[in-house]
XYZ file of C-alpha atoms in Angstrom:
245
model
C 27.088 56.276 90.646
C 27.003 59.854 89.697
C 25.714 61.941 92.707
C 25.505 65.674 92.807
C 27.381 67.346 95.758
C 26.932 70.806 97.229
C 27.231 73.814 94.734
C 26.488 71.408 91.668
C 29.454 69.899 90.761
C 29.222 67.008 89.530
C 31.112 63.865 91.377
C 32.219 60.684 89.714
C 32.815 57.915 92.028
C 34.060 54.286 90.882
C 32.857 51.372 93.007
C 35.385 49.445 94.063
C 33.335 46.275 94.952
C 34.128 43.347 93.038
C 30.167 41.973 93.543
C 28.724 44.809 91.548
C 31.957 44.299 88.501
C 31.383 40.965 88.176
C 27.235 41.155 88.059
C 27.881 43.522 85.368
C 29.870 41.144 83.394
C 27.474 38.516 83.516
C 24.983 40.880 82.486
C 26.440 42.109 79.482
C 27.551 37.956 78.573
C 23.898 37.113 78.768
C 22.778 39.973 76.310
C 25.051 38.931 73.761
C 24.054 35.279 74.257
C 20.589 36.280 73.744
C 21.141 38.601 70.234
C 23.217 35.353 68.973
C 20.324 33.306 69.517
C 18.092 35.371 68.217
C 19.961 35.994 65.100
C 20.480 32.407 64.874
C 16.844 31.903 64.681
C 15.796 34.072 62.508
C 18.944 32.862 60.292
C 16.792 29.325 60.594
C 13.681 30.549 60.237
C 14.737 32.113 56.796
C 16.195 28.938 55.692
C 13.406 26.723 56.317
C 10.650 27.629 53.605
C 13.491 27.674 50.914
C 14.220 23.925 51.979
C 10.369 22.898 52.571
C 10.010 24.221 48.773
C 12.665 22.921 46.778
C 11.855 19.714 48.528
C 7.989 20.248 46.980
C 9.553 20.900 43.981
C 11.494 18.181 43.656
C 8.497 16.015 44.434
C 6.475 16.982 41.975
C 9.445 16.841 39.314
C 9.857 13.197 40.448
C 5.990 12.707 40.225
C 5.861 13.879 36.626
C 8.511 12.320 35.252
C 6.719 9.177 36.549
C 3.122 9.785 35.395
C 4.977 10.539 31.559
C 7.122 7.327 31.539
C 3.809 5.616 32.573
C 2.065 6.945 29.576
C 5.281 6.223 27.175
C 4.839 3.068 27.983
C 1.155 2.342 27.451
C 1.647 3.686 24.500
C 4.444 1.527 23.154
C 2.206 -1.029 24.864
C -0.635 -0.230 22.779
C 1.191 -0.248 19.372
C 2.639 -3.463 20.013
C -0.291 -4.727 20.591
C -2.002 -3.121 17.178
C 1.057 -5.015 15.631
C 0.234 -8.401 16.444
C -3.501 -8.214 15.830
C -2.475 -6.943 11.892
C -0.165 -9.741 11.829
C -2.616 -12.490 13.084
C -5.269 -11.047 10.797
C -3.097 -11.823 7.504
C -1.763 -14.919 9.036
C -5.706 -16.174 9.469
C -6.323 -14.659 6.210
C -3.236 -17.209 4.415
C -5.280 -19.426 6.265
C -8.539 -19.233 4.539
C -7.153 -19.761 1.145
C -5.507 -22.466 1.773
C -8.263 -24.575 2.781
C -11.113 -25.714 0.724
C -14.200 -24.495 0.418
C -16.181 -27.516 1.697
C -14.241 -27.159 4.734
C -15.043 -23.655 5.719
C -18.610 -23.048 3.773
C -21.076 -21.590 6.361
C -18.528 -20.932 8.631
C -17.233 -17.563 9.171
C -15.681 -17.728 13.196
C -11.823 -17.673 13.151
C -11.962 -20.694 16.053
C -14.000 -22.657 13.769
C -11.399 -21.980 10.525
C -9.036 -23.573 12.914
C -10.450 -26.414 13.796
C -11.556 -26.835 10.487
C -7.727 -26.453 9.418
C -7.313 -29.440 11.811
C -9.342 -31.901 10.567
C -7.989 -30.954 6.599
C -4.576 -31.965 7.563
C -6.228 -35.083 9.246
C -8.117 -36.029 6.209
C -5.093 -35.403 4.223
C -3.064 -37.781 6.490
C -5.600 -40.418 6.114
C -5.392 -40.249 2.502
C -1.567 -40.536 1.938
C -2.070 -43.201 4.347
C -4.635 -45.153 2.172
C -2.734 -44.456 -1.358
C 0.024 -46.065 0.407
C -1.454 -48.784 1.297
C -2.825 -49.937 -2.016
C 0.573 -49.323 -3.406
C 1.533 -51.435 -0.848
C -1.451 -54.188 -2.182
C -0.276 -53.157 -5.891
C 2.891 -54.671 -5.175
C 2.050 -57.768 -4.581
C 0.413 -58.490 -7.406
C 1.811 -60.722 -10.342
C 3.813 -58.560 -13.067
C 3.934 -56.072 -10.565
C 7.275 -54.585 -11.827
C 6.154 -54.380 -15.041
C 2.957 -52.427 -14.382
C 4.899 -50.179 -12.108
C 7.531 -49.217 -14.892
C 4.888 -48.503 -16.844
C 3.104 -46.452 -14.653
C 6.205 -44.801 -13.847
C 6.843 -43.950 -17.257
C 3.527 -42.673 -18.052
C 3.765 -39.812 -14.999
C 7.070 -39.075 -16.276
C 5.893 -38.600 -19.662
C 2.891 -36.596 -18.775
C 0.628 -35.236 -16.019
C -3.111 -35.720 -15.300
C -5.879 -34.080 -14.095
C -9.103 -35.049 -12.507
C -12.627 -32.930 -12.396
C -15.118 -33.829 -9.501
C -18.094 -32.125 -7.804
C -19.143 -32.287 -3.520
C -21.262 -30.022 -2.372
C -22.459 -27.681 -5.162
C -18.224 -27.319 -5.152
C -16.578 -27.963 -8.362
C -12.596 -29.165 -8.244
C -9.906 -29.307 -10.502
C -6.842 -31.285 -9.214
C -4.210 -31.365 -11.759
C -0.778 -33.148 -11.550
C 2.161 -32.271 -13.827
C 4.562 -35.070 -15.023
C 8.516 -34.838 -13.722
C 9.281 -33.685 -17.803
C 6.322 -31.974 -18.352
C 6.739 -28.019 -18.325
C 4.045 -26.326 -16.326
C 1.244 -25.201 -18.304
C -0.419 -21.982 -18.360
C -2.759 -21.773 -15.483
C -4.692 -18.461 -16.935
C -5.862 -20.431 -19.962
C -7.813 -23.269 -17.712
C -9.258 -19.904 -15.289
C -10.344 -18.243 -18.056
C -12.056 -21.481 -19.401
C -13.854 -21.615 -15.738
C -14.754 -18.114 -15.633
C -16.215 -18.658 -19.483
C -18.314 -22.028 -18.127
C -19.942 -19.516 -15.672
C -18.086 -20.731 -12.547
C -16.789 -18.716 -9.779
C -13.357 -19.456 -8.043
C -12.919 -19.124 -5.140
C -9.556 -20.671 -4.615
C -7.096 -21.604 -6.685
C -3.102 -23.141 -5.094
C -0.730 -24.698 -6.512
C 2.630 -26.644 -4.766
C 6.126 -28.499 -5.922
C 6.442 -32.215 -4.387
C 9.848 -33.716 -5.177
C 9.796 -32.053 -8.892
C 6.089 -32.503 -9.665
C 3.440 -29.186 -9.804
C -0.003 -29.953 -8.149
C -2.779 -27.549 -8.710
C -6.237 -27.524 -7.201
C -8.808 -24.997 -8.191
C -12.179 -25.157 -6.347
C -15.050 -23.718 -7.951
C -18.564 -22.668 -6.462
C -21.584 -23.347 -8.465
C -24.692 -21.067 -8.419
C -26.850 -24.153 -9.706
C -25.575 -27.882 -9.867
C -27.748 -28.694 -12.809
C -25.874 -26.418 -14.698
C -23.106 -28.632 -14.796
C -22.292 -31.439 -16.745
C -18.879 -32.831 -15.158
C -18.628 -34.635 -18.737
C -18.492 -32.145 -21.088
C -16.185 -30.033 -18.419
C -13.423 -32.391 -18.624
C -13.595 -32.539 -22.065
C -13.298 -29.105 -22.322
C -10.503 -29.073 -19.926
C -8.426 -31.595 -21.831
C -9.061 -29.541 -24.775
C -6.855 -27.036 -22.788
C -4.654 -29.064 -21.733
C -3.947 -31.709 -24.699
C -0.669 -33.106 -22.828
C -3.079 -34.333 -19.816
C -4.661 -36.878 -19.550
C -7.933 -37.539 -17.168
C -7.922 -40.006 -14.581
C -11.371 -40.126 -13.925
């Protein structure tokens, strides 16, 4: 483009061919082409890791908060749970003193308590069963009226008590008349405790107006005992009972 002529001057000559403009052109279109793809690129490449690692970071965010609500829960899991074995414990515990001692002596399991509970209320049944049936029998009896409104007025004018002994197991039923203000229950305990036995359970219940206590007793030695002079002594402390032994 720039040849030297004779005497060194210096000749600028323009092409005038239209091939050689327009393969210019092109070439300077493809250049720029290729530095906008390049920058674009790079632009990319840039991007990328900061995507790739907030995306890790989220991941593991998501994966804690999962792994902590997992462990909140076992541990509401595991208080619950510490809860319920407290409250069955006193619940089995109510349990125990409400049934004899001939019924659970020598047995300790809390499967065998139950069962044991099972076959009280059984025996229980059985017995309101029979009492009603030689009501039933005591009805039909000549003067039967009479002998009832006596009856009736003797448990409204005062309550009874009865002392028996199963099992090296002393107990103490007493039933308070309809009129008959409920005596102090300390006095008889103390009289127990005095007589050298040991209580071991002592509960006492309202049925339609009427107190019934039963204390059970354990005795060390059964010759010790003399049933006898026991309700004597009970009566004694007690003087508005009578015994229906």
């Amino acid at each position: 483009m720039f040849p030297l002529q004779r005497g060194n001057e210096l000749v600028i000559q323009f092409s005038n061919s239209p091939h050689q403009q327009h393969q210019i052109s092109q070439d300077l279109i493809l250049e720029d082409a290729s530095l906008d793809v390049n920058d674009s690129h790079k632009k990319f490449s840039d991007s990328q890791p900061n995507k790739l690692y907030g995306a890790d970071k989220n991941r593991n965010k998501k994966k804690k908060n999962h792994a902590s609500s997992s462990e909140h829960n076992k541990m509401i899991h595991r208080e619950i749970e510490r809860i319920r074995r407290q409250e069955m414990a006193t619940c089995y515990a109510s349990l125990r003193t409400l049934l004899p001692l001939e019924f659970i002596k020598g047995k300790r399991s809390i499967s065998d308590h139950m069962n044991e509970a099972v076959n009280y209320i059984k025996h229980m049944q059985n017995n309101i069963k029979e009492l009603g049936a030689k009501k039933d029998e005591l009805k039909k009896l000549p003067n039967c009226q009479k002998m009832e409104n006596n009856h009736e007025s003797n448990l409204h004018s005062s309550g009874n008590f009865s002392v028996h002994e199963n099992n090296s197991i002393v107990g103490i039923e007493i039933t308070s008349g309809f009129r008959e203000e409920s005596f102090r229950l300390s006095k008889l305990l103390r009289l127990l405790l005095e007589e050298g036995l040991e209580v071991v359970s002592c509960l006492s219940i309202e049925v339609k107006g009427r107190l019934l206590h039963s204390v059970q007793c354990e005795v060390n030695n059964s010759n010790s005992v003399d049933l006898s002079e026991l309700r004597r002594k009970v009566a004694n402390v007690i003087p508005a009972y009578r015994c229906s032994d």
